[in-house]
Short mmCIF file of C-alpha atoms in Angstrom, two decimals:
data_model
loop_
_atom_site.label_atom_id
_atom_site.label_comp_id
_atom_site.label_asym_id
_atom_site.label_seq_id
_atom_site.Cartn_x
_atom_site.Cartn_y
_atom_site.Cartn_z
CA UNK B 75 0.00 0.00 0.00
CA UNK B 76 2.68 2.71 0.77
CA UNK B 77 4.71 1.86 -2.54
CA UNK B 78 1.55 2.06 -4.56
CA UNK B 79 1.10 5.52 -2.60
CA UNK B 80 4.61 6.59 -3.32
CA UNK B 81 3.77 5.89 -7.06
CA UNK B 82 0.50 7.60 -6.89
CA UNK B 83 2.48 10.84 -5.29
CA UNK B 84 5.45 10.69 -8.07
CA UNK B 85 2.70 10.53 -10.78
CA UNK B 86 0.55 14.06 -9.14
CA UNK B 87 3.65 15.76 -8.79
CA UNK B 88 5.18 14.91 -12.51
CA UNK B 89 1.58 16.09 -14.31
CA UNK B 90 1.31 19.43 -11.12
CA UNK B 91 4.96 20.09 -12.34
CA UNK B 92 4.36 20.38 -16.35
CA UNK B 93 0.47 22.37 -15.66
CA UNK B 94 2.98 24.91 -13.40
CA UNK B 95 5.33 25.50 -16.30
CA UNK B 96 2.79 25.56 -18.93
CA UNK B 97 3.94 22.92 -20.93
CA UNK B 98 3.43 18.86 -22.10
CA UNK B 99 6.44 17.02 -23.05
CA UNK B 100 7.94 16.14 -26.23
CA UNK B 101 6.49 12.74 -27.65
CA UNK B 102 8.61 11.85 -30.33
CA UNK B 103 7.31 11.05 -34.31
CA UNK B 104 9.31 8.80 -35.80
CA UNK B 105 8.91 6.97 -39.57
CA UNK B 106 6.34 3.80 -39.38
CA UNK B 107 8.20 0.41 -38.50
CA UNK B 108 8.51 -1.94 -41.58
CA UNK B 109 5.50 -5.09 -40.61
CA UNK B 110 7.61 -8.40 -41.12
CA UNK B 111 7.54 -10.09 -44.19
CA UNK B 112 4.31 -12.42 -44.82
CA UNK B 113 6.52 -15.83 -44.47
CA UNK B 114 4.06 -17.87 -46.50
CA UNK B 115 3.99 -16.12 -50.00
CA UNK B 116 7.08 -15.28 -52.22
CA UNK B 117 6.13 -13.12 -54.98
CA UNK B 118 7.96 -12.20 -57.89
CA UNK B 119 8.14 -9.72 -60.54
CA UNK B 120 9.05 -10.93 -63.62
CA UNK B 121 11.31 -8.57 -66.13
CA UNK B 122 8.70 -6.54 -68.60
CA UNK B 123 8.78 -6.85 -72.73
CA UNK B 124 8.49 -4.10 -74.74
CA UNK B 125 5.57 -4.53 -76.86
CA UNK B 126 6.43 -1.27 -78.88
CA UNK B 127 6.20 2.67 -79.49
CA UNK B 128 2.80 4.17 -79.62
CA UNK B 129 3.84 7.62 -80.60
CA UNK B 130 5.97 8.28 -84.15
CA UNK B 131 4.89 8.53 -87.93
CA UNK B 132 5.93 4.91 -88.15
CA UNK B 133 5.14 3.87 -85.09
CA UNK B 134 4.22 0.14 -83.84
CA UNK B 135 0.33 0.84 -82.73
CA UNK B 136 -0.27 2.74 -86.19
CA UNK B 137 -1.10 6.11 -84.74
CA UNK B 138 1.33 7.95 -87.09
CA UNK B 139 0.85 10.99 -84.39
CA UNK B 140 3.08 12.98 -86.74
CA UNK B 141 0.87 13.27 -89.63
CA UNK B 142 -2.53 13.57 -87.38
CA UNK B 143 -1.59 15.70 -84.12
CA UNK B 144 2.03 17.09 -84.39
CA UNK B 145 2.98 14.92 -82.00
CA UNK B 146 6.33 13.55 -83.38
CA UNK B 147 8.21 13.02 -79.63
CA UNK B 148 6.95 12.92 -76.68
CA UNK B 149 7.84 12.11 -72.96
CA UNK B 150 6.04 10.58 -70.03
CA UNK B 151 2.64 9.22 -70.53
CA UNK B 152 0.94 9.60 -67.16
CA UNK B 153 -2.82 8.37 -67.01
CA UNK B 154 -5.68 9.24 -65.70
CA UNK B 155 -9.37 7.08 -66.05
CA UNK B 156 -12.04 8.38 -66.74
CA UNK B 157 -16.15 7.17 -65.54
CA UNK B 158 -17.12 7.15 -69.09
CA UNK B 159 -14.29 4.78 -70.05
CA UNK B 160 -11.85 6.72 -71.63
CA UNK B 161 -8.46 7.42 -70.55
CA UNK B 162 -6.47 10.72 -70.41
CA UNK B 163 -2.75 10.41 -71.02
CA UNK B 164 -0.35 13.19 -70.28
CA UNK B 165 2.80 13.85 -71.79
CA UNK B 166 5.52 16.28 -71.02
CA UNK B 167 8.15 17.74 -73.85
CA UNK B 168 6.07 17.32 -77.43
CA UNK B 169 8.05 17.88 -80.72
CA UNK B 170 6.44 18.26 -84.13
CA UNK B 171 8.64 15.81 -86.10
CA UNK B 172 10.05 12.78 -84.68
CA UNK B 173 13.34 13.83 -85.44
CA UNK B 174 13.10 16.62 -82.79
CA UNK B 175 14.39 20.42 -84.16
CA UNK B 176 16.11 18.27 -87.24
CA UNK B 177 13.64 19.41 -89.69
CA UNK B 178 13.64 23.07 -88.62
CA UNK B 179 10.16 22.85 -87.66
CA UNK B 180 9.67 24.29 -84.29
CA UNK B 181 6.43 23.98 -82.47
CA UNK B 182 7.83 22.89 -79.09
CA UNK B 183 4.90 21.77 -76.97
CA UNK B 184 4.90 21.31 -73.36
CA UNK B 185 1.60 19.30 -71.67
CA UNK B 186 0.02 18.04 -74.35
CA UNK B 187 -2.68 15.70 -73.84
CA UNK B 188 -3.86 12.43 -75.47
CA UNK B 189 -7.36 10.02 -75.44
CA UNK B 190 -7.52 6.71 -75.56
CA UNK B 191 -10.84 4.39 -75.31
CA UNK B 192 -8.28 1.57 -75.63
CA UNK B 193 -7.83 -0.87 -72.90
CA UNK B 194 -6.29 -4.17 -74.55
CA UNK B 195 -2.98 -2.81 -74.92
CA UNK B 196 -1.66 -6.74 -75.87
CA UNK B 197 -1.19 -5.30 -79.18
CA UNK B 198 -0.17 -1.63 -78.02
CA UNK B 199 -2.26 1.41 -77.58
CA UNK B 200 -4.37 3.56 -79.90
CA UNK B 201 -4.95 6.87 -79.27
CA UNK B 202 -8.08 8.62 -80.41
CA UNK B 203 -7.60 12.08 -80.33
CA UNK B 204 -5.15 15.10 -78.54
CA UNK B 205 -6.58 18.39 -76.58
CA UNK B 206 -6.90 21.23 -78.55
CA UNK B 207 -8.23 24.68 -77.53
CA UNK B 208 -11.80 23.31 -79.42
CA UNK B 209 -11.54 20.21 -77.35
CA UNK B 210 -10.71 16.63 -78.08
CA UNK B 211 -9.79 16.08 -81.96
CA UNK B 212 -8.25 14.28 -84.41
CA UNK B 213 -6.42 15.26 -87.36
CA UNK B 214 -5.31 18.80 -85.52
CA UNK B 215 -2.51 20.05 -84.39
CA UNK B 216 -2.19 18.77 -80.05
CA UNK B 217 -1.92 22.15 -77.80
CA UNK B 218 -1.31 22.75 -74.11
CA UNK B 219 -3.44 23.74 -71.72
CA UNK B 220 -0.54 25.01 -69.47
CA UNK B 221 0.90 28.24 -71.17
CA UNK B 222 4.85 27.77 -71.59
CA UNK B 223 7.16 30.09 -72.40
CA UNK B 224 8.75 27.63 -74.67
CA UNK B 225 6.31 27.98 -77.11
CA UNK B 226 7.38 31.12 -79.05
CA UNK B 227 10.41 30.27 -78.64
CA UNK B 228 13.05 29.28 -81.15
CA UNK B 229 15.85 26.79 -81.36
CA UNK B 230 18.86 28.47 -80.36
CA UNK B 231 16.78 31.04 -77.58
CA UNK B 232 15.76 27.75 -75.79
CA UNK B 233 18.82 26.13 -76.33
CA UNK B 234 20.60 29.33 -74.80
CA UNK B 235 18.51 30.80 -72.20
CA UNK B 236 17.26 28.09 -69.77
CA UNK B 237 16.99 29.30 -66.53
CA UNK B 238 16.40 33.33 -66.82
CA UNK B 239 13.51 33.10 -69.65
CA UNK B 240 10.12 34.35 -67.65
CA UNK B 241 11.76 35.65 -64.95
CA UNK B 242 12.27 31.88 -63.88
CA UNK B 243 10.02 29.57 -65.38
CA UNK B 244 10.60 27.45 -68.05
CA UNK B 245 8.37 24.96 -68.40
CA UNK B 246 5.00 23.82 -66.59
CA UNK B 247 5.03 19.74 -66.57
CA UNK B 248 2.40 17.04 -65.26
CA UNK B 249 2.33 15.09 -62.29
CA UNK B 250 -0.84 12.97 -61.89
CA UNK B 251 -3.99 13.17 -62.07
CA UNK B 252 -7.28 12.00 -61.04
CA UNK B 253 -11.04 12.11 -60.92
CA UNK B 254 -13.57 13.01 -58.42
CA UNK B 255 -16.89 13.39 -58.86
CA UNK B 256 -16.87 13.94 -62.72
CA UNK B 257 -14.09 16.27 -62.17
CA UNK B 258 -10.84 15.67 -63.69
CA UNK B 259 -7.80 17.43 -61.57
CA UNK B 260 -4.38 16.92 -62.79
CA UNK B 261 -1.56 18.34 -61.23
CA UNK B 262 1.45 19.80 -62.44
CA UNK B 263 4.70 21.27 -61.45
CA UNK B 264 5.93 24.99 -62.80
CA UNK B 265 10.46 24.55 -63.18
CA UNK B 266 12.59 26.94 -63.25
CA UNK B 267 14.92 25.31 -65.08
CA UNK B 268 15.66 22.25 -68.26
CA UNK B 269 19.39 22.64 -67.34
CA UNK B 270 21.58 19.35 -66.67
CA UNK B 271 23.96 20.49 -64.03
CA UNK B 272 23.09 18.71 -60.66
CA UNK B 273 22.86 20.98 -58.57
CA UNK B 274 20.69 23.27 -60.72
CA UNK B 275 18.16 20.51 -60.93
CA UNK B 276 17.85 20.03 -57.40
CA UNK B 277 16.51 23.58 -57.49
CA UNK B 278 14.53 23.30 -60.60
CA UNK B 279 10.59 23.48 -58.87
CA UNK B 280 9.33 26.40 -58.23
CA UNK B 281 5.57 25.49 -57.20
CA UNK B 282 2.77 22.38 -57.68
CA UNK B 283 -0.70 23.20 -58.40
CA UNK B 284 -3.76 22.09 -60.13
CA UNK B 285 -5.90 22.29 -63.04
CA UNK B 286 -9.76 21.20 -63.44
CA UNK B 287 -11.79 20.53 -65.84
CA UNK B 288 -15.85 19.71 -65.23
CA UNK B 289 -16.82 18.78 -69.15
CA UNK B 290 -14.71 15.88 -69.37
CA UNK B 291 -11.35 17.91 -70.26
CA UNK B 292 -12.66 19.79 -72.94
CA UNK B 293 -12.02 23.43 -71.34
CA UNK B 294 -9.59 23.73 -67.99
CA UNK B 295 -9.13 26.01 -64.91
CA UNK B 296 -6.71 26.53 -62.39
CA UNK B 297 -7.18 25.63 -59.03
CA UNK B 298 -5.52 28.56 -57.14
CA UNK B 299 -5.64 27.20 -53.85
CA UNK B 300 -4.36 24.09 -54.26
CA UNK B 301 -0.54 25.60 -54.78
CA UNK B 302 2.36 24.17 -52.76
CA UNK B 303 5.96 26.62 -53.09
CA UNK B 304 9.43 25.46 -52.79
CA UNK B 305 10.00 28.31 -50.22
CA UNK B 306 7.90 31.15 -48.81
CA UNK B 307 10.72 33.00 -47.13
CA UNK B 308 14.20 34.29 -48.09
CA UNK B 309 15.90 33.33 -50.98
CA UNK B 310 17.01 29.76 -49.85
CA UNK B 311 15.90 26.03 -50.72
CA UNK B 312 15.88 22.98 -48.15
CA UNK B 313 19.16 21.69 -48.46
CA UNK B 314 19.83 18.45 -50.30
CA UNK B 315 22.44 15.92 -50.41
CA UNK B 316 24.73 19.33 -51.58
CA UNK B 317 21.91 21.52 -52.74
CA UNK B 318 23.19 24.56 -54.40
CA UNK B 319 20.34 26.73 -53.15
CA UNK B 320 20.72 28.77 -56.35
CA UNK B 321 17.10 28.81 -57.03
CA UNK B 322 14.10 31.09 -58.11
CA UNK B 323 13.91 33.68 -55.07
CA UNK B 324 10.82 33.75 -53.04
CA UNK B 325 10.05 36.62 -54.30
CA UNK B 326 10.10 35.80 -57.45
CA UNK B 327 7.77 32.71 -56.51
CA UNK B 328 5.38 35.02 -55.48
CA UNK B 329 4.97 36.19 -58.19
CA UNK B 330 5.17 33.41 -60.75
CA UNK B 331 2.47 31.37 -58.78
CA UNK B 332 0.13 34.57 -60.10
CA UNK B 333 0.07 33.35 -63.38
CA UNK B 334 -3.15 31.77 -65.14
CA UNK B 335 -2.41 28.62 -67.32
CA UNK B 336 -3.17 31.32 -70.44
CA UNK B 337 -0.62 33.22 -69.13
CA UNK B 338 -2.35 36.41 -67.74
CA UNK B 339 -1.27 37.49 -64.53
CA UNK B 340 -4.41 37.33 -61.32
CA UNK B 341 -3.22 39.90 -58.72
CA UNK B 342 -3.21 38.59 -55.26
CA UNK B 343 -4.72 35.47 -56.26
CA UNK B 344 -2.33 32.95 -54.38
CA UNK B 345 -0.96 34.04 -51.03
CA UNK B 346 2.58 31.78 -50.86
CA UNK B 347 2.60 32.50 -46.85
CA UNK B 348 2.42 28.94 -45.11
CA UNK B 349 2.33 27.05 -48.12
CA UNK B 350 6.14 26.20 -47.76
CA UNK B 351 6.18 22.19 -49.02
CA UNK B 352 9.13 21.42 -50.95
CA UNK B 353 8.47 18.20 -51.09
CA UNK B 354 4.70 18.40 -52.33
CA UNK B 355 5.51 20.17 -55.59
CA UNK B 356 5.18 17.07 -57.52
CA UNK B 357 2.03 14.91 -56.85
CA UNK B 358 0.64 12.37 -57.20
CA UNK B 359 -2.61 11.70 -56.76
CA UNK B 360 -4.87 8.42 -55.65
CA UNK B 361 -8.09 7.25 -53.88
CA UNK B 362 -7.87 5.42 -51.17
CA UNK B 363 -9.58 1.90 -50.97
CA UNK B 364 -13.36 3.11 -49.77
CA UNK B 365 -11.73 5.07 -46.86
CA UNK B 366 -13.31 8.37 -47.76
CA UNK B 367 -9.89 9.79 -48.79
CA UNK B 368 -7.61 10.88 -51.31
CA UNK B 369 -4.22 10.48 -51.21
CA UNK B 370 -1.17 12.66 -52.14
CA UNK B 371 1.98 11.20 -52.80
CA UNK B 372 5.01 14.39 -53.00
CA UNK B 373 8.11 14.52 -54.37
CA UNK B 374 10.92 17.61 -54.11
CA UNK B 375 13.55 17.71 -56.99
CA UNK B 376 14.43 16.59 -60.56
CA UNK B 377 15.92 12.82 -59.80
CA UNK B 378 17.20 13.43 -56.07
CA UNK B 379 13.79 13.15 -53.63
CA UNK B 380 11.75 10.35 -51.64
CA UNK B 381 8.24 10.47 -51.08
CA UNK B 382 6.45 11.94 -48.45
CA UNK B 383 2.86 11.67 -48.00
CA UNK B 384 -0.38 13.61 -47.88
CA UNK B 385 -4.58 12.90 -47.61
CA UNK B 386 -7.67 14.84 -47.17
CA UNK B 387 -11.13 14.00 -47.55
CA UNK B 388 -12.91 13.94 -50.76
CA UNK B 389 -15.03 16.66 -50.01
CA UNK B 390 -12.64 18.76 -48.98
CA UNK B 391 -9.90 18.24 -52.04
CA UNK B 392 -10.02 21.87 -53.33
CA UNK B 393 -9.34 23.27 -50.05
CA UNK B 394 -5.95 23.62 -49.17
CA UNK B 395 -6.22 24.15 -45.46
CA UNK B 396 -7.82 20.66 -45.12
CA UNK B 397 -4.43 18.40 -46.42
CA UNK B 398 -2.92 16.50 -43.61
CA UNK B 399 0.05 15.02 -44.01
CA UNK B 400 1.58 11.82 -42.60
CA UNK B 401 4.55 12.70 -39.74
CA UNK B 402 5.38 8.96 -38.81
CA UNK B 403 4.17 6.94 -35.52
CA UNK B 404 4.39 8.07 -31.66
CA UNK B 405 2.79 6.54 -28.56
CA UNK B 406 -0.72 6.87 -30.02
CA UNK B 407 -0.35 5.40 -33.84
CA UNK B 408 0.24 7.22 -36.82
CA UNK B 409 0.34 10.94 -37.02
CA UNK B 410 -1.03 13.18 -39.52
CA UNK B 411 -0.41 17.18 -39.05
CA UNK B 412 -1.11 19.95 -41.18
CA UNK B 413 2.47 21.24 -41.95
CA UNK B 414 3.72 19.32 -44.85
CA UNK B 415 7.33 20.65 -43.52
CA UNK B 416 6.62 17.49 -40.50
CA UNK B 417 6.22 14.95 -43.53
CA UNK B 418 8.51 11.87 -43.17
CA UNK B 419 9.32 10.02 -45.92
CA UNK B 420 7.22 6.88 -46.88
CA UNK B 421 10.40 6.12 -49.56
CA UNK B 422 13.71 7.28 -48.59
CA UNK B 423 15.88 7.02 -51.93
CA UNK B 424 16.56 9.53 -54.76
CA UNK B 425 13.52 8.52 -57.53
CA UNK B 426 11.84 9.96 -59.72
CA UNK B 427 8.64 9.53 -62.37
CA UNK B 428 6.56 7.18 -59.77
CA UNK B 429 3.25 6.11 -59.89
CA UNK B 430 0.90 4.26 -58.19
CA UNK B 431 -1.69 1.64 -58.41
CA UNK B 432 -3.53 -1.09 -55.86
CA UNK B 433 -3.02 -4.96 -57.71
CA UNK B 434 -5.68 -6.88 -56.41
CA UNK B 435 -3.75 -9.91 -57.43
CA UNK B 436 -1.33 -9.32 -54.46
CA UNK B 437 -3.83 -7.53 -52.86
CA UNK B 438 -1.47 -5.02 -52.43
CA UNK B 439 -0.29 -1.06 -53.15
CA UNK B 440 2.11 -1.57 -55.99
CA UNK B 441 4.67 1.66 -57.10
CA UNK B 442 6.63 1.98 -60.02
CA UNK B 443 9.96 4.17 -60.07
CA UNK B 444 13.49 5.13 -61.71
CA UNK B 445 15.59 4.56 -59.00
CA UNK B 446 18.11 7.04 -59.27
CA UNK B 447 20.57 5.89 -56.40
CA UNK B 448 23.32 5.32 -59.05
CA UNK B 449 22.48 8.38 -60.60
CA UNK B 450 22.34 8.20 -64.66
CA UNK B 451 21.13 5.21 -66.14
CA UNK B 452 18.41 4.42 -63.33
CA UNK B 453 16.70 1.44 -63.94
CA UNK B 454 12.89 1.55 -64.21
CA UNK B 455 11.60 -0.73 -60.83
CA UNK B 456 8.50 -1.43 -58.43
CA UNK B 457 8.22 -1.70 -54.92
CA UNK B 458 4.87 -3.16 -53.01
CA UNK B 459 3.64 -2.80 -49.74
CA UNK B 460 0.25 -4.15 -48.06
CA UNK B 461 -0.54 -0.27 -46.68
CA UNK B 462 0.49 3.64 -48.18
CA UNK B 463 2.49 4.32 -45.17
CA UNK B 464 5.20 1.58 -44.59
CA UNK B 465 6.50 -1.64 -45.35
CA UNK B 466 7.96 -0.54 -49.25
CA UNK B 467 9.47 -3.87 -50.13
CA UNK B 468 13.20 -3.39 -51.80
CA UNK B 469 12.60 -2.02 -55.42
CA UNK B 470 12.39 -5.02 -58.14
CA UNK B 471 13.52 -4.11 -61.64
CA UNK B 472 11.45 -4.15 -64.68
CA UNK B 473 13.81 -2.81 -67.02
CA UNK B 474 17.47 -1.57 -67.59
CA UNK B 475 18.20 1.42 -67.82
CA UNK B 476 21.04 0.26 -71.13
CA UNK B 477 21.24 -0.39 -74.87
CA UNK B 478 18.03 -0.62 -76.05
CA UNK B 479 16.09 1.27 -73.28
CA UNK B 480 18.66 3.93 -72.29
CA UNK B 481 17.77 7.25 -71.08
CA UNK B 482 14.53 5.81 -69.61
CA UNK B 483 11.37 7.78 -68.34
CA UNK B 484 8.62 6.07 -66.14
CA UNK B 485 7.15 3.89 -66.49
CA UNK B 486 2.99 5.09 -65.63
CA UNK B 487 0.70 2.07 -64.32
CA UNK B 488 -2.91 1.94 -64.98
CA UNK B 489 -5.09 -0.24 -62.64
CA UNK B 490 -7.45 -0.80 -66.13
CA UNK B 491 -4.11 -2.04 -67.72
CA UNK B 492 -4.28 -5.44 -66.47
CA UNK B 493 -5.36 -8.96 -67.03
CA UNK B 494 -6.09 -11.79 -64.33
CA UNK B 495 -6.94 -9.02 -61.80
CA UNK B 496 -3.28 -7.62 -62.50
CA UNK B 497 -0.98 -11.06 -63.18
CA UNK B 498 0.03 -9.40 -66.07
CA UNK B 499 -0.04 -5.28 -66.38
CA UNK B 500 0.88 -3.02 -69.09
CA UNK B 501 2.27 0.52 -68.48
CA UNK B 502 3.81 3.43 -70.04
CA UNK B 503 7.56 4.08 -70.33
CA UNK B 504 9.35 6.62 -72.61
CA UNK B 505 12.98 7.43 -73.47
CA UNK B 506 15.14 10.17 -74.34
CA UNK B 507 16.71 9.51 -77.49
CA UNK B 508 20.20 11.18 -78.82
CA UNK B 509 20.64 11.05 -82.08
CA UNK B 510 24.21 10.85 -82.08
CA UNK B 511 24.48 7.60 -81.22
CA UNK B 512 22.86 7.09 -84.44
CA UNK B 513 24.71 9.04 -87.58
CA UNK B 514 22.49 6.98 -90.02
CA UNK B 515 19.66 9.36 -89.99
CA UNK B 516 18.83 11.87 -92.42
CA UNK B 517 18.49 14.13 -89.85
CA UNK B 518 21.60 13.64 -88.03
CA UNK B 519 23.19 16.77 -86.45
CA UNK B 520 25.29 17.13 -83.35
CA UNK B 521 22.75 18.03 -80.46
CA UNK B 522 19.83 16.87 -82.19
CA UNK B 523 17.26 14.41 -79.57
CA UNK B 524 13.87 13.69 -79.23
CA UNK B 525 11.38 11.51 -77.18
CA UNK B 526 9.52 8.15 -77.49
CA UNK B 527 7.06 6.39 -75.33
CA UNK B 528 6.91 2.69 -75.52
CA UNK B 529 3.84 0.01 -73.79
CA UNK B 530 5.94 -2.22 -71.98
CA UNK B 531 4.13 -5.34 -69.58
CA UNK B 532 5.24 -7.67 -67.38
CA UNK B 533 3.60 -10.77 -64.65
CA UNK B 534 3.73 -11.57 -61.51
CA UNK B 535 4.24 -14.79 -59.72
CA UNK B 536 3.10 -15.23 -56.52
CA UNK B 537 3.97 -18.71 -54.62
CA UNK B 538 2.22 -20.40 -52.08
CA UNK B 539 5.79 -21.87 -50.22
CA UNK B 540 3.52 -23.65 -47.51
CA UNK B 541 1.56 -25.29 -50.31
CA UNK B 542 2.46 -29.53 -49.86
CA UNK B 543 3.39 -29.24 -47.09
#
């Protein structure tokens, strides 16, 4: 009885001693403990074939998006699904010719946007038609929704003036994108700069946002609030692994983030205060499994961030002040706060072009990623995981990042891209081509390149090692 008064006593006086000073103490958030591996299953994923090019005059699906869109070269190839079966698919850097400048033909695109209705991509996939400013067409020439400043420009200005054109924007690029509601939001990112130096590229976002569009994609709006900044104070960027932190000046941010996707400046339409989230300026969206949520996953720079995590509720996606975002575990479970600064990482490597999809042939959250911890020639790879948060098994790779399928981009998985509830899925990957590694072409000059995107699949096996036993 007197010890278990003692205790009693030691307890009053520790909880009268914080109320006196006015404070609680410090319960530490730390990143989610990895579950242990299920012992009974061994899955595997197997390497992915290239079934061929979908974009090219001579290209393997037959779109010959030369001749009908202007589409010649193209990167990335993110989708997005659609409720009335159709699929959006967004690209990044769009030349006219396949040859890239070769031809002197300029029309430098960035953001264009593709269609598709096609989901038995066993034999590649056909694209219906490209965004223009009268919609969804064929036969006409693909525009942007996202004014760039690239797009009056010609070959030697862009090849000249990266980083200063705009007053620091170069280019506006997609993310992800999703839809709620018979909305369609898709994210993008506005960069400063298309240089190659590293440490210029580690500095190369200047803010995320969002477009909408509530007739199926046919016209587009921004979303002002939904706007995460690299900085919102001083002149500096977070450091990483060496960062320069020779970057577009708040200042400068604050005013950029102004700009409509036509390119007319909104006074005072986006306050940057408090909206400091370096490592949300790339997302990616999801929807949770039927838990009322949707999911942001956040990346920082061009090939040197992790992921950190975000969610809000569905009804509350255009409203900024409603993200949470994940902060790790403490005494009490997981952790959600609303300063994306307190975001762990979910994936701690240097990655970059990831997406996301659930396989219900696992039954699990499967991610796709060019893992870039060897720098250059990162291999394109997945990782899986039972829940969003933790337990990202060690990246498995799909395909190298050498000969054939050098200077890789992607890949983009589709949940609809699948067959036996996701044995086999098909996905997007694209590559940056040089041409001087091949003088052959008619085209051939020194700093000549261009883009392709390729439908690549691959299978799963998934072993029962308890099975005769």
């Amino acid at each position: 009885m007197k010890k278990l008064i003692c205790t009693l006593f030691s307890v009053i006086l520790f909880l009268i001693t914080f109320a006196i000073v006015g404070c609680t103490p410090e319960v530490p958030v730390v990143p989610e403990p990895e579950p242990p591996l299920e012992p009974n299953w061994q899955i595997t994923f197997n390497k992915a074939e290239t079934i061929g090019s979908f974009l090219a005059k001579n290209d393997d699906a037959g779109n010959d998006t030369v001749t009908r869109f202007e589409v010649g070269g193209t990167d990335l190839g993110i989708s997005v699904n659609l409720s009335n079966d159709k699929t959006l698919l967004l690209f990044g850097d769009t030349f006219a010719d396949e040859y890239g400048f070769a031809t002197g033909k300029n029309n430098w695109r960035s953001g264009v946007i593709g269609l598709s209705t096609d989901y038995d991509l066993s034999d590649n996939l056909s694209l219906d038609s490209f965004w223009t400013q009268e919609g969804f067409l064929d036969n006409a020439v693909a525009e942007s929704p996202l004014w760039s400043p690239h797009r009056t420009q010609e070959k030697d200005e862009i090849k000249n003036d990266v980083v200063t054109r705009v007053g620091g924007e170069t280019t506006k690029i997609y993310t992800g994108g999703i839809e709620i509601n018979d909305t369609i939001y898709v994210f993008y990112v506005s960069r400063r700069s298309l240089g190659n130096t590293q440490p210029e590229r580690k500095d190369s976002n200047n803010y995320g946002s969002c477009i909408k569009s509530t007739d199926g994609g046919t016209t587009w709006e921004r979303v002002w609030d939904l706007t995460w900044v690299d900085h919102s104070e001083g002149n500096t960027h977070p450091t990483e692994g060496g960062n320069s932190g020779e970057g577009t000046s708040a200042e400068k941010i604050a005013e950029l983030v102004n700009y409509d996707i036509d390119g007319t400046y909104v006074e005072d339409a986006v306050d940057i205060t408090n909206r400091q989230a370096y490592y949300f300026t790339q997302i990616y969206p999801i929807m949770g499994n039927g838990d009322g949520y949707v999911y942001i996953l956040g990346r920082g720079g061009y090939r040197t961030s992790g992921i950190k995590l975000g969610r809000v509720k569905i009804e509350d996606f255009e409203d900024f002040s409603k993200y949470e975002y994940y902060a790790g575990v403490g005494p009490d479970g997981q952790r959600w706060v609303s300063d994306p600064e307190r975001a762990v990482f979910i994936v701690n490597r240097p990655l970059s072009n990831m997406s996301i999809v659930y396989n219900k042939y696992i039954d699990k959250w499967v991610m796709s990623y060019l893992d870039c911890t060897t720098g250059s020639g990162a291999p394109l790879v997945v990782s899986y995981s039972s829940k969003l948060t933790s337990g990202w098994s060690k990246p498995i790779t799909l395909i190298e990042n050498a000969g054939e399928t050098n200077g890789l981009y992607g890949g983009y998985l589709n949940e609809r891209w699948v067959e036996e509830d996701g044995k086999t899925f098909y996905f997007v990957y694209s590559r940056y081509i040089r041409f001087t590694d091949d003088k052959t072409t008619d085209f051939y000059e020194p700093d000549n390149n261009t883009y392709r995107s390729y439908i690549a699949k691959a299978t799963i096996d998934m072993v029962d090692l308890n099975a005769g036993k």
